[in-house]
Short mmCIF file of C-alpha atoms and ligand atoms in Angstrom, two decimals:
data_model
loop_
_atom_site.label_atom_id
_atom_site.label_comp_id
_atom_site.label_asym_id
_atom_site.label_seq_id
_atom_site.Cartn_x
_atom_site.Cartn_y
_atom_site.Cartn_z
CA UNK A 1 91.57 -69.26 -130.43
CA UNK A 2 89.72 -72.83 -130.17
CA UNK A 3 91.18 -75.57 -130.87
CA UNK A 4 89.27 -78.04 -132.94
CA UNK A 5 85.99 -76.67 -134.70
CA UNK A 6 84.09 -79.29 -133.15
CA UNK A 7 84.49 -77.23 -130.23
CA UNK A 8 81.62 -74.37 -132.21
CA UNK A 9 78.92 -77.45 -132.21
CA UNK A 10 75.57 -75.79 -130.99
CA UNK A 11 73.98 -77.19 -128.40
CA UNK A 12 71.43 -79.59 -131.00
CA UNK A 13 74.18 -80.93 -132.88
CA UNK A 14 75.99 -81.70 -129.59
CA UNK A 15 72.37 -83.43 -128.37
CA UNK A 16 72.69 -85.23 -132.02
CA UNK A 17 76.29 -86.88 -131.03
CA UNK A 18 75.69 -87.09 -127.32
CA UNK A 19 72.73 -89.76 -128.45
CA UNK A 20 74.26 -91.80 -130.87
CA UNK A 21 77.28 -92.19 -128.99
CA UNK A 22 75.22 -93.15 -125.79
CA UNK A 23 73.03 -95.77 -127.78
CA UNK A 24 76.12 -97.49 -129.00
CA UNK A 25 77.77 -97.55 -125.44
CA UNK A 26 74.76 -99.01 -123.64
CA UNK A 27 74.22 -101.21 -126.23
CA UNK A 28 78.26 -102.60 -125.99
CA UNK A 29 78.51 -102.50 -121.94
CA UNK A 30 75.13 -104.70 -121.76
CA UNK A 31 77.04 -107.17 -124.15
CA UNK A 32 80.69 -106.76 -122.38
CA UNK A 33 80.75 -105.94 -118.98
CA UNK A 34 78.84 -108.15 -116.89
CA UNK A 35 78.48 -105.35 -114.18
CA UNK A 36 76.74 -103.44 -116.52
CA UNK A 37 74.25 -106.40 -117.59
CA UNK A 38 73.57 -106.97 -113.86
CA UNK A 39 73.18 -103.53 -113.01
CA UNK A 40 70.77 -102.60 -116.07
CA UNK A 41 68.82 -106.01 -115.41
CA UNK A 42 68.26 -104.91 -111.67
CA UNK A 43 66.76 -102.04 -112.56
CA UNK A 44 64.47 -103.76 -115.56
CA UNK A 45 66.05 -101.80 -118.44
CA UNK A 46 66.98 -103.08 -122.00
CA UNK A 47 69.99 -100.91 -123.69
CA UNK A 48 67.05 -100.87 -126.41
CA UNK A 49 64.96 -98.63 -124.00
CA UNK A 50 67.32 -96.04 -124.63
CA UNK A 51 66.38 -94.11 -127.59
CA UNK A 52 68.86 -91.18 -127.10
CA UNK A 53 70.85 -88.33 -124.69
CA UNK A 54 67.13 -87.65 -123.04
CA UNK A 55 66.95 -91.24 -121.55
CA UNK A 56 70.21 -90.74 -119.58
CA UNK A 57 68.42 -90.91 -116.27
CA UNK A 58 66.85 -94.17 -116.74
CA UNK A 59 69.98 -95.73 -116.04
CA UNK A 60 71.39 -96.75 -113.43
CA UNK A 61 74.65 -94.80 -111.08
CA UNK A 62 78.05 -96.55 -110.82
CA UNK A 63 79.95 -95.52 -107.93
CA UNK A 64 82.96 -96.16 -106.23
CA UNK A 65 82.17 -99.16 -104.30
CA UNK A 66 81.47 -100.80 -107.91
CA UNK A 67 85.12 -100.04 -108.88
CA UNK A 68 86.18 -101.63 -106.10
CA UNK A 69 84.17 -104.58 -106.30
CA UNK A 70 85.54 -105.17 -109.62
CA UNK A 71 88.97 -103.99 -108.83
CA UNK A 72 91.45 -104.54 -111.16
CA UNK A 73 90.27 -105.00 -114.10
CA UNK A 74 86.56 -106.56 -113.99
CA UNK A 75 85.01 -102.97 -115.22
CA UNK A 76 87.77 -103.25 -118.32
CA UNK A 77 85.27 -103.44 -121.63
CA UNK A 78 88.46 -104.91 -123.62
CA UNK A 79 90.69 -107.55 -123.40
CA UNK A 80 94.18 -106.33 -121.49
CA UNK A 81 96.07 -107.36 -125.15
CA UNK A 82 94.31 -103.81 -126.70
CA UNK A 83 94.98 -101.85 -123.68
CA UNK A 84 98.35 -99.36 -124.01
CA UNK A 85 98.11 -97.83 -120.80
CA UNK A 86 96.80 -98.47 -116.85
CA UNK A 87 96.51 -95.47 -114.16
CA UNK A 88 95.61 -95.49 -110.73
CA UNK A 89 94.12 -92.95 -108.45
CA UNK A 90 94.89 -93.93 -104.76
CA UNK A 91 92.08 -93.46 -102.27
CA UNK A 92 92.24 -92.51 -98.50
CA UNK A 93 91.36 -95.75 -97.52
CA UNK A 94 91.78 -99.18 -99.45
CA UNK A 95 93.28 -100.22 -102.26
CA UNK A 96 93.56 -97.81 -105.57
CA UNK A 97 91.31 -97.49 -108.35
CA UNK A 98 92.28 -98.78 -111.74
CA UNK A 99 91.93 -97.43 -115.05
CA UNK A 100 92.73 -98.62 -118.54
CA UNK A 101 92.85 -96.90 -121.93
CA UNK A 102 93.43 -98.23 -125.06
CA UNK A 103 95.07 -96.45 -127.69
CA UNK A 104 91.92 -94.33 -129.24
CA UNK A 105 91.23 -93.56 -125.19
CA UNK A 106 94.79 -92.15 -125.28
CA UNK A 107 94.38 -90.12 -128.39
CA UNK A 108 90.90 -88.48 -127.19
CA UNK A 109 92.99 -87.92 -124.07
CA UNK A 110 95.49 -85.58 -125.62
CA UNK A 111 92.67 -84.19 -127.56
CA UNK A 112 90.81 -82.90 -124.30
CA UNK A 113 93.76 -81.89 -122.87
CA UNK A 114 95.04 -79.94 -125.65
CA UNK A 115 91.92 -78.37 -126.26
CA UNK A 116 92.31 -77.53 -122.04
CA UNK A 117 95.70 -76.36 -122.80
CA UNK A 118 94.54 -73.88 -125.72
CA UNK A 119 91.95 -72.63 -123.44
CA UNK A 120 93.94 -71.99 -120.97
CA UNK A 121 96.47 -69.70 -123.01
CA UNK A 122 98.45 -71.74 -124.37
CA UNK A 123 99.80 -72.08 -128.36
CA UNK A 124 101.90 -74.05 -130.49
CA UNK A 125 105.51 -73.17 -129.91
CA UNK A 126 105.39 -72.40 -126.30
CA UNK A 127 106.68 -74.87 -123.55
CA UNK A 128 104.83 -76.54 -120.71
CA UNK A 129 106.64 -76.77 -117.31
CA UNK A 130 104.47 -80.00 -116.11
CA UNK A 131 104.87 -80.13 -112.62
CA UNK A 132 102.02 -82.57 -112.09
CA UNK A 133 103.06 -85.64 -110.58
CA UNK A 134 104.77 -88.45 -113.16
CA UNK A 135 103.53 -92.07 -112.70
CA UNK A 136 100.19 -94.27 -111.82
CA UNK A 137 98.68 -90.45 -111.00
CA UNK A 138 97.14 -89.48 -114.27
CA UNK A 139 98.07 -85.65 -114.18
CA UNK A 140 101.96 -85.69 -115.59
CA UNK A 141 101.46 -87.78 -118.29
CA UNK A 142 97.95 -86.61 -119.21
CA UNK A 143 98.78 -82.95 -119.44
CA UNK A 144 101.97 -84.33 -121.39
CA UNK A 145 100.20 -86.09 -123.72
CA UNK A 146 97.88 -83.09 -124.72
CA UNK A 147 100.63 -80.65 -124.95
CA UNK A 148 102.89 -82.60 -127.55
CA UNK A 149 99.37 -82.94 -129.45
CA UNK A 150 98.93 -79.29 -129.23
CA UNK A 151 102.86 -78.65 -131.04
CA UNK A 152 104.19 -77.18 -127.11
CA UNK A 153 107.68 -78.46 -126.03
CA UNK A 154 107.04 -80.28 -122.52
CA UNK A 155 109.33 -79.48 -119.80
CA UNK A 156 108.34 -83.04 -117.26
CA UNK A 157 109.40 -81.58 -114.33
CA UNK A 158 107.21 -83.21 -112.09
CA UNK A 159 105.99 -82.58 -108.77
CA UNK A 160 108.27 -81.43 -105.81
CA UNK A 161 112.23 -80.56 -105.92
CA UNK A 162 111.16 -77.29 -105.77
CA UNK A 163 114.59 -75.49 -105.88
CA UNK A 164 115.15 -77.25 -108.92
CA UNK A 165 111.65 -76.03 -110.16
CA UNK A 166 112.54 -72.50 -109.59
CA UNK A 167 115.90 -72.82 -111.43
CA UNK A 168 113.85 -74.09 -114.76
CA UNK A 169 111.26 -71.32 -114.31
CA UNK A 170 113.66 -69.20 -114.36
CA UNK A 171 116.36 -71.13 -116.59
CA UNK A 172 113.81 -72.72 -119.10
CA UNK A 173 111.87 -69.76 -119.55
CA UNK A 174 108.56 -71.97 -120.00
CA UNK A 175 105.55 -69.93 -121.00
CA UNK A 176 102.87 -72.20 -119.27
CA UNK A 177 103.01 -73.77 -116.20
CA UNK A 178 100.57 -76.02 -114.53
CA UNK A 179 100.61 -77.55 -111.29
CA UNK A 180 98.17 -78.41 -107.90
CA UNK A 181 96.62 -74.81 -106.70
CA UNK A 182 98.44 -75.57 -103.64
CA UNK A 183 101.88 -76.07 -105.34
CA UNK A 184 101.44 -72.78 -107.51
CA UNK A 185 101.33 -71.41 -103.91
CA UNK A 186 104.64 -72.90 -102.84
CA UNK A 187 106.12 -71.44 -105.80
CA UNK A 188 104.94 -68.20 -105.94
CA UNK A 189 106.08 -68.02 -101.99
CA UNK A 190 109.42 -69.47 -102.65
CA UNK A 191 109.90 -67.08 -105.51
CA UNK A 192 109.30 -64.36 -102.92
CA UNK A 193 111.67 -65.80 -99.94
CA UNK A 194 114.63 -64.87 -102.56
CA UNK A 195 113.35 -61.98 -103.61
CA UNK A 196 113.46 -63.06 -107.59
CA UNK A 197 110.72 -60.77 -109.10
CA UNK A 198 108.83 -63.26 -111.05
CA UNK A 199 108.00 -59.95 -113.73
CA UNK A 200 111.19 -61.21 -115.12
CA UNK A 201 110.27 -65.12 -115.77
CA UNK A 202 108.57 -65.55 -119.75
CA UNK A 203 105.64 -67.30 -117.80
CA UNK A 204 102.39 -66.14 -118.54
CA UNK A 205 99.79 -68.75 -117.52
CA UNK A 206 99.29 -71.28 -114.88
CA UNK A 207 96.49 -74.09 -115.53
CA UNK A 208 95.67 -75.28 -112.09
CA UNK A 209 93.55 -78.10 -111.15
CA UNK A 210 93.37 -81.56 -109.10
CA UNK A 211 91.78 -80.50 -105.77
CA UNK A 212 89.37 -77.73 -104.46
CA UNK A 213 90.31 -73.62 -104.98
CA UNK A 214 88.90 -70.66 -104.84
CA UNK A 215 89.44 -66.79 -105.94
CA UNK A 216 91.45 -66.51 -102.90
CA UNK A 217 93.96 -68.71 -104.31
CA UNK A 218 93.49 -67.59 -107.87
CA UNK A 219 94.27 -63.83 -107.00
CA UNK A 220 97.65 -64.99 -104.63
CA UNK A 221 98.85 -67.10 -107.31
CA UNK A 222 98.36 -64.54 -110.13
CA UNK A 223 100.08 -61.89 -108.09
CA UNK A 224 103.24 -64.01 -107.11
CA UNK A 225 103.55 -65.54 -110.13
CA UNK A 226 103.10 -62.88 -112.31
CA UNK A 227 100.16 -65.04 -114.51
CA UNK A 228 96.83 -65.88 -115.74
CA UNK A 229 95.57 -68.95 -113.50
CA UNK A 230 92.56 -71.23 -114.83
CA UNK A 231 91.25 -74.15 -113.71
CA UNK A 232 91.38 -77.78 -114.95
CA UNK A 233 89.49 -80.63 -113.69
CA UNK A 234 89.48 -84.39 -114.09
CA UNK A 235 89.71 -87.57 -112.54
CA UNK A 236 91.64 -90.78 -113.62
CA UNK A 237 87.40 -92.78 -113.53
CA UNK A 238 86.69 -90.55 -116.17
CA UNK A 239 89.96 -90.04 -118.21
CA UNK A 240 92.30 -87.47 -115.96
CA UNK A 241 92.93 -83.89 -116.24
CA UNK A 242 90.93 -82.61 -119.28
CA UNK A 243 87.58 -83.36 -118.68
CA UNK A 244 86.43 -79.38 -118.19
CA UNK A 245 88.77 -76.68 -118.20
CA UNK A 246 88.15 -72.98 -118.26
CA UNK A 247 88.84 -70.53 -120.50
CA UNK A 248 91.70 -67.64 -119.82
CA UNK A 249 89.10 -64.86 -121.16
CA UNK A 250 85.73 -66.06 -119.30
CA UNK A 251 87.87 -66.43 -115.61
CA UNK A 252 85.43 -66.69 -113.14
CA UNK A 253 81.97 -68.16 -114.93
CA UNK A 254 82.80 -71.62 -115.08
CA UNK A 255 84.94 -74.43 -117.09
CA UNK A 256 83.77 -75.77 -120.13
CA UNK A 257 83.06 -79.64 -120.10
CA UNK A 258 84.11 -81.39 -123.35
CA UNK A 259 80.57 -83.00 -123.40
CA UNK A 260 80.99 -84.25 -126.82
CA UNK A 261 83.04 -87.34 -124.82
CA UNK A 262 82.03 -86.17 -121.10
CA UNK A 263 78.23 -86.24 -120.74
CA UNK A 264 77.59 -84.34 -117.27
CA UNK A 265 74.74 -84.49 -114.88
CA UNK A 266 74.44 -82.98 -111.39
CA UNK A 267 72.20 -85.03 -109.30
CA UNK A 268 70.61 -84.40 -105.41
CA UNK A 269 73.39 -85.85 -103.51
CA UNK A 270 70.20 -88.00 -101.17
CA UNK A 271 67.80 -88.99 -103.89
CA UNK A 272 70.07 -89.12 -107.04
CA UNK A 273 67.19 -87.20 -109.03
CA UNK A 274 68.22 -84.64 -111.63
CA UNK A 275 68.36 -81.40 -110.74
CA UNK A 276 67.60 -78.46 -112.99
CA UNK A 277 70.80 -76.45 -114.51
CA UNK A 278 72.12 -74.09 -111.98
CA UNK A 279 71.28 -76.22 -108.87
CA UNK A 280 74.16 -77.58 -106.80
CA UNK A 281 74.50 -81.23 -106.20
CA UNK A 282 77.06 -84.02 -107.07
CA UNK A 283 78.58 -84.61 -110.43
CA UNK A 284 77.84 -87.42 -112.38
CA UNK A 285 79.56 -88.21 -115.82
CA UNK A 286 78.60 -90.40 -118.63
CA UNK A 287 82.06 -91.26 -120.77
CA UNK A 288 80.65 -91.40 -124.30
CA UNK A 289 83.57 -92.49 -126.29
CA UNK A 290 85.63 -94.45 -124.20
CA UNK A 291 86.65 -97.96 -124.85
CA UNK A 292 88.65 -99.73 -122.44
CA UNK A 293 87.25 -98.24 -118.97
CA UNK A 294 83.93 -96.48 -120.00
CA UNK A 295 81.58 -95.34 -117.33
CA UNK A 296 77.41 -94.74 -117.23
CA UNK A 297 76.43 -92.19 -114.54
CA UNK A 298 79.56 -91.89 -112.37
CA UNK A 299 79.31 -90.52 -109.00
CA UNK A 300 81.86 -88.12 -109.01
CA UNK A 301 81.43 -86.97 -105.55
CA UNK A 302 82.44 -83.99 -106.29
CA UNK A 303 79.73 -80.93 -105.54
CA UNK A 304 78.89 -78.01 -107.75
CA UNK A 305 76.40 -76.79 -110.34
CA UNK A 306 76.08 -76.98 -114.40
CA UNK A 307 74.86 -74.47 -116.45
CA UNK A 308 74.99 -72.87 -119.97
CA UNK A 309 76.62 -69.43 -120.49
CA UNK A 310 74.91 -67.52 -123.03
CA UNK A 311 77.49 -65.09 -123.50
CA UNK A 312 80.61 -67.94 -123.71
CA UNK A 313 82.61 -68.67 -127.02
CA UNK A 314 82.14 -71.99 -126.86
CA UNK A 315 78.18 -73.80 -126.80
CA UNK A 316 79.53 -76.65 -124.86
CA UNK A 317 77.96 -76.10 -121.20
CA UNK A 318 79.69 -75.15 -118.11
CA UNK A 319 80.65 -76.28 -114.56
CA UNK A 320 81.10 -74.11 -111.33
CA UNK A 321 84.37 -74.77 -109.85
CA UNK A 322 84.10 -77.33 -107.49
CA UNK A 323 83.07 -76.51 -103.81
CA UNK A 324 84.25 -80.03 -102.07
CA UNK A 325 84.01 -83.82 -102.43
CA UNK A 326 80.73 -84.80 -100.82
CA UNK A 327 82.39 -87.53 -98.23
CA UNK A 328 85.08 -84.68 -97.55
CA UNK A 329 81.91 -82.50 -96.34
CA UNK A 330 81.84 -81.66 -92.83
CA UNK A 331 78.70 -82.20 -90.52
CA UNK A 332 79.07 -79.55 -87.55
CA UNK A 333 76.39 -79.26 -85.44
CA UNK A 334 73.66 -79.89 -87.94
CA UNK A 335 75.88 -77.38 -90.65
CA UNK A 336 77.28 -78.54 -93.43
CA UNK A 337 80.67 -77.33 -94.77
CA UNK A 338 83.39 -77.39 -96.96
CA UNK A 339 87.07 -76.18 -96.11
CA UNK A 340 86.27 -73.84 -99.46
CA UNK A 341 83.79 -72.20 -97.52
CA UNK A 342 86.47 -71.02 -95.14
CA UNK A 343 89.04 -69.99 -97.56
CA UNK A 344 86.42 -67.64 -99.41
CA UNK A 345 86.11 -65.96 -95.88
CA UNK A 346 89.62 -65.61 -95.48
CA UNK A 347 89.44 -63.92 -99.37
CA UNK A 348 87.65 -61.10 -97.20
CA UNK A 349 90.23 -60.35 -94.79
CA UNK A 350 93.47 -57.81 -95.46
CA UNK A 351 95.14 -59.61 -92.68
CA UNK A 352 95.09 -63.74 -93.66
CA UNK A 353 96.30 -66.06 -96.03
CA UNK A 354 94.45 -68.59 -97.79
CA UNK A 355 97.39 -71.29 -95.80
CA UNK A 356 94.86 -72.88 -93.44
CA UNK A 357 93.72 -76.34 -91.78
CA UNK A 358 90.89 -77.27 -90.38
CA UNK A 359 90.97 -79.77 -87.18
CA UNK A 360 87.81 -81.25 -86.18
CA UNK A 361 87.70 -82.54 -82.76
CA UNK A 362 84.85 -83.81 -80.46
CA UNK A 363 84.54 -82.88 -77.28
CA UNK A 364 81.37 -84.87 -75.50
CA UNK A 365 79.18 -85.07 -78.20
CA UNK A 366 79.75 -81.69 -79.57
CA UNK A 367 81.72 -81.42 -82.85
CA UNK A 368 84.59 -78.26 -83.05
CA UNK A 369 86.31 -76.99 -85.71
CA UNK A 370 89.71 -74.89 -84.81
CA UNK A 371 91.04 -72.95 -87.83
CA UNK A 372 94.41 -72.65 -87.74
CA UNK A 373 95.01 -69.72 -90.24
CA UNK A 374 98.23 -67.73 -91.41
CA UNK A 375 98.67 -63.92 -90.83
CA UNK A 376 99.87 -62.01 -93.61
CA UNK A 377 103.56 -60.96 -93.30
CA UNK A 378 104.52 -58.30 -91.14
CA UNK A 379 101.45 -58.79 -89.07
CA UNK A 380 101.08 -60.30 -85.43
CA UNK A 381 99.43 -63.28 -85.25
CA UNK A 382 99.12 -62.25 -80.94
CA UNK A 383 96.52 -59.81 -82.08
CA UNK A 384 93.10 -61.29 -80.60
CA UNK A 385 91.00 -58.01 -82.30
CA UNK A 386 92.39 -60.36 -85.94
CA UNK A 387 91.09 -63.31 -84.18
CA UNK A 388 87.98 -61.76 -82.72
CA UNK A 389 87.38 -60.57 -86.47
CA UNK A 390 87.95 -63.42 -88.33
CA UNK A 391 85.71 -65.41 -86.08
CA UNK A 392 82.58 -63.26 -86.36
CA UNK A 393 83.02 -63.24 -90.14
CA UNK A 394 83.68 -67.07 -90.38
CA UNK A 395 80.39 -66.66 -88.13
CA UNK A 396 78.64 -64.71 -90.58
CA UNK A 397 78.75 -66.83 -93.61
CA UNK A 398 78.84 -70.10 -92.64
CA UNK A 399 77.02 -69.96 -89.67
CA UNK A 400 79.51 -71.68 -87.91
CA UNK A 401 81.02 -70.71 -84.39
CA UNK A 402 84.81 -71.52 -85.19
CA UNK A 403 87.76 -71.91 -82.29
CA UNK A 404 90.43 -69.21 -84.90
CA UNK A 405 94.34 -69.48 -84.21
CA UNK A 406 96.01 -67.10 -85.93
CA UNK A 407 99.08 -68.51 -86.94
CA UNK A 408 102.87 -66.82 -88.06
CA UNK A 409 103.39 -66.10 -91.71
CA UNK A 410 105.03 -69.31 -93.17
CA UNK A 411 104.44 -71.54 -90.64
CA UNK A 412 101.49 -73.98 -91.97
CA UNK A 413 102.78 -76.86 -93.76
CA UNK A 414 102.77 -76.27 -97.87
CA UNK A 415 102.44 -78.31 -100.74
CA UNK A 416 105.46 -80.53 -101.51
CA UNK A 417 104.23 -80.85 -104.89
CA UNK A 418 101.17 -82.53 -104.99
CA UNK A 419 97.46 -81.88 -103.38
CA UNK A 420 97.36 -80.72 -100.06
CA UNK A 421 95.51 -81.84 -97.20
CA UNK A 422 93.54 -78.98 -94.95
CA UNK A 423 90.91 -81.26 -92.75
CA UNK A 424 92.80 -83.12 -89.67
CA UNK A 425 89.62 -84.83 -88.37
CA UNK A 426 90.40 -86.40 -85.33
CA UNK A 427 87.19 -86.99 -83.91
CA UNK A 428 87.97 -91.10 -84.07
CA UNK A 429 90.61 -90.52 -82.16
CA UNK A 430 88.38 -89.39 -79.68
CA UNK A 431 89.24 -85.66 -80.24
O1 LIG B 501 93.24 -85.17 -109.91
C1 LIG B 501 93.16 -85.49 -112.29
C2 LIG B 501 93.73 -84.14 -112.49
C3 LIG B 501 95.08 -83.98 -112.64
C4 LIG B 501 92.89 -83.03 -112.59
C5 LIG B 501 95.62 -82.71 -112.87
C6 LIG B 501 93.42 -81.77 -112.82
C7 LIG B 501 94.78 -81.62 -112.97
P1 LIG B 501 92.32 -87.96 -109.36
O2 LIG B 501 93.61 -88.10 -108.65
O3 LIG B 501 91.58 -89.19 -109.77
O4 LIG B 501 92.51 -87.18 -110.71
O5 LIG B 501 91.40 -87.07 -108.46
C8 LIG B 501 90.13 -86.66 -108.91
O6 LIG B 501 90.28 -84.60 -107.63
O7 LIG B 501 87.10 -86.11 -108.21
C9 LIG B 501 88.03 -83.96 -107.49
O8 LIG B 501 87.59 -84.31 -106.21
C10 LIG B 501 89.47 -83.47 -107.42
N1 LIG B 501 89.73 -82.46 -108.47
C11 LIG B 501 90.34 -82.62 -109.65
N2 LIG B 501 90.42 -81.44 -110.30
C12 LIG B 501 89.82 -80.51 -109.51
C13 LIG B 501 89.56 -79.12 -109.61
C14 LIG B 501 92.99 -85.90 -110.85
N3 LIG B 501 89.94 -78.39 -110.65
C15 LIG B 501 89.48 -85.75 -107.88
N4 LIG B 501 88.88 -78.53 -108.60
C16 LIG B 501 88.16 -85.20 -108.37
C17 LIG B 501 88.47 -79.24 -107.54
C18 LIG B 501 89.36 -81.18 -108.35
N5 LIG B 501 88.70 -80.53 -107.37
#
């Protein structure tokens, strides 16, 4: 099942929309938001210089630093009395980034997140146990929105409480469940601690999403929780959850971006020049239909590769899940690497977990990265032949001499509901 049929557009009729709605965006930021006249102006381009989707890379990137230049509301492209709704996505460092949507923003919100939502499993009729966060994070309320669109009954839960959580699993008998990758981990372990065979709850998929996973993940969660996983990304610059999302029956080739609103690029992370489809490189998204808080060539940050699938239901193209946020990349020794990386390894191991952190000290001027890595249950995490292992194959594909302690089963701090943090670089601290 699809949702909408505009989800069947081949790729030339998608080209078709994709350049009228750019024309008229370029055209209404040069006249409205006075970063965008300045920015276009620097780099001696008219909006009338853009004749359709192919002239996307004539413009110019807007990244992060912009948004906070302009913070709150000077990248807003209407005036606050048509905006319904405000979100804000909290950074390490600084003060938040804002976002504003009016009401047509919200409406093509629920629209990408309920076609998410039908890719992901779900149907009209079943309920959604939202365990996303509730508030200025745009994950609750987005994946909210899109499932009372959709016809689902929406269980808020909300992040953390998770006693309560596995009482209406149980209780509620939701059929879909979404939450952080890390959370769906909690869960599934919680679930276990009791012994409650999780055969027995009605839920049958899990759409997972706001921070970095891999099949290691997917295959722990799916076991413990008895479901099909997928993967949902988003972030609040661009709308929220719901900007790609893939499909319960293609697992494992990639999420389909809704590119009919989301235009996607992937860019060389040093030079910013396109790169070909299938090259890794950072993210960049055009919003094509947004009103109050649209974007031109966002830096996501966020590193992976686009593509199209020829043998996918859907035309629209797809994304590789995401291997790290470029300024969350690690620079050991010359290497580069992201904590992904490391969890894929531990995928190859009967003996781990995927519950890990990485610590980065400095020690003179050399960099060192300690893993500190769960055993499964019932083994010893004393055993230095485990260690010895896991270090030659972390050694092996990454390239990367790692310090490895093996930790006890359950003892590496878990989600409380929310995303999870694995680096602990504490090389300013002067290791
Ligand atoms: O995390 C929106 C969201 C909510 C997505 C619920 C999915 C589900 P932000 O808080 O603004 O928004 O964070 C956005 O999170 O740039 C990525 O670095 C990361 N991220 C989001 N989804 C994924 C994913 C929400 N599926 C930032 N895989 C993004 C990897 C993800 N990283």
């Amino acid at each position: 099942m699809i949702y909408d049929k505009i989800e069947t557009l081949s790729v030339d009729e998608l080209r078709t929309m994709q350049s009228g709605r750019l024309c008229t965006l370029v055209q209404r930021l040069y006249r409205d938001v006075p970063f965008y006249k300045t920015a276009f102006e620097k780099k001696g381009i008219h909006p009338d210089d853009i004749k359709g989707i192919e002239d996307i890379s004539k413009l110019p990137f807007t990244k992060k630093a912009d948004l906070r230049d302009n913070y709150p509301y000077k990248m807003f492209a209407k005036p606050m009395n048509e905006i319904s709704r405000i979100h804000a996505s909290s950074g390490t460092t600084g003060k938040p980034t804002v976002v504003g949507y009016t009401q047509k923003d919200l409406d093509i919100f629920d629209e990408v997140v309920a076609r998410s939502l039908v890719a992901a499993g779900a149907r009209p009729g079943m309920k959604l146990h939202n365990a996303y966060g509730y508030g200025l994070f745009t994950g609750g309320l987005g994946m909210h929105g899109g499932a009372t669109k959709l016809g689902m009954a929406v269980i808020p839960v909300s992040g953390g409480m998770t006693e309560r959580q596995l009482t209406i699993l149980q209780d509620f008998k939701p059929e879909v469940m979404c939450c952080t990758p890390s959370y769906a981990q909690t869960l599934s372990e919680e679930f276990a601690k009791r012994n409650i065979d999780t055969k027995n709850l009605a839920v049958q998929y899990a759409i997972l999403g706001a921070e970095p996973w891999t099949e290691a993940i997917r295959e722990q969660v799916e076991a413990g929780l008895n479901v099909t996983a997928t993967n949902i990304y988003g972030l609040s610059e661009i709308i929220g959850p719901g900007v790609s999302q893939e499909d319960f029956e293609e697992k494992g080739t990639g999420s389909y971006v809704w590119e009919d609103h989301f235009f996607p690029e992937v860019v060389d992370k040093d030079t910013g020049a396109p790169l070909p489809y299938g090259q890794e490189g950072v993210l960049v998204f055009t919003t094509l239909t947004k009103e109050a808080f649209p974007l031109i060539r966002y830096w996501t940050n966020d590193i992976c590769s686009i593509y199209y699938d020829k043998n996918a239901k859907r035309n629209y193209v797809k994304m590789s899940s995401i291997k790290g946020r470029s300024d969350d990349m690690l620079i050991i020794r010359g290497v580069n690497l992201f904590y992904t990386q490391v969890e894929e390894v531990i995928r190859n191991t009967d003996f781990a977990e995927p519950n890990y952190q990485l610590i980065v000290t400095r020690e003179g001027t050399m960099d060192k990265v300690e893993v500190l890595v769960e055993v499964s249950q019932h083994i010893d995490h004393n055993n230095t032949d485990l260690q010895h292992q896991l270090k030659g194959k972390i050694k092996d594909s990454i390239g990367l001499s790692m310090d490895i302690s093996l930790q006890a089963y359950g003892s590496i701090e878990r989600s409380q509901g929310g995303k999870l943090k694995r680096i602990f670089d504490r090389r300013e601290l002067g290791g």
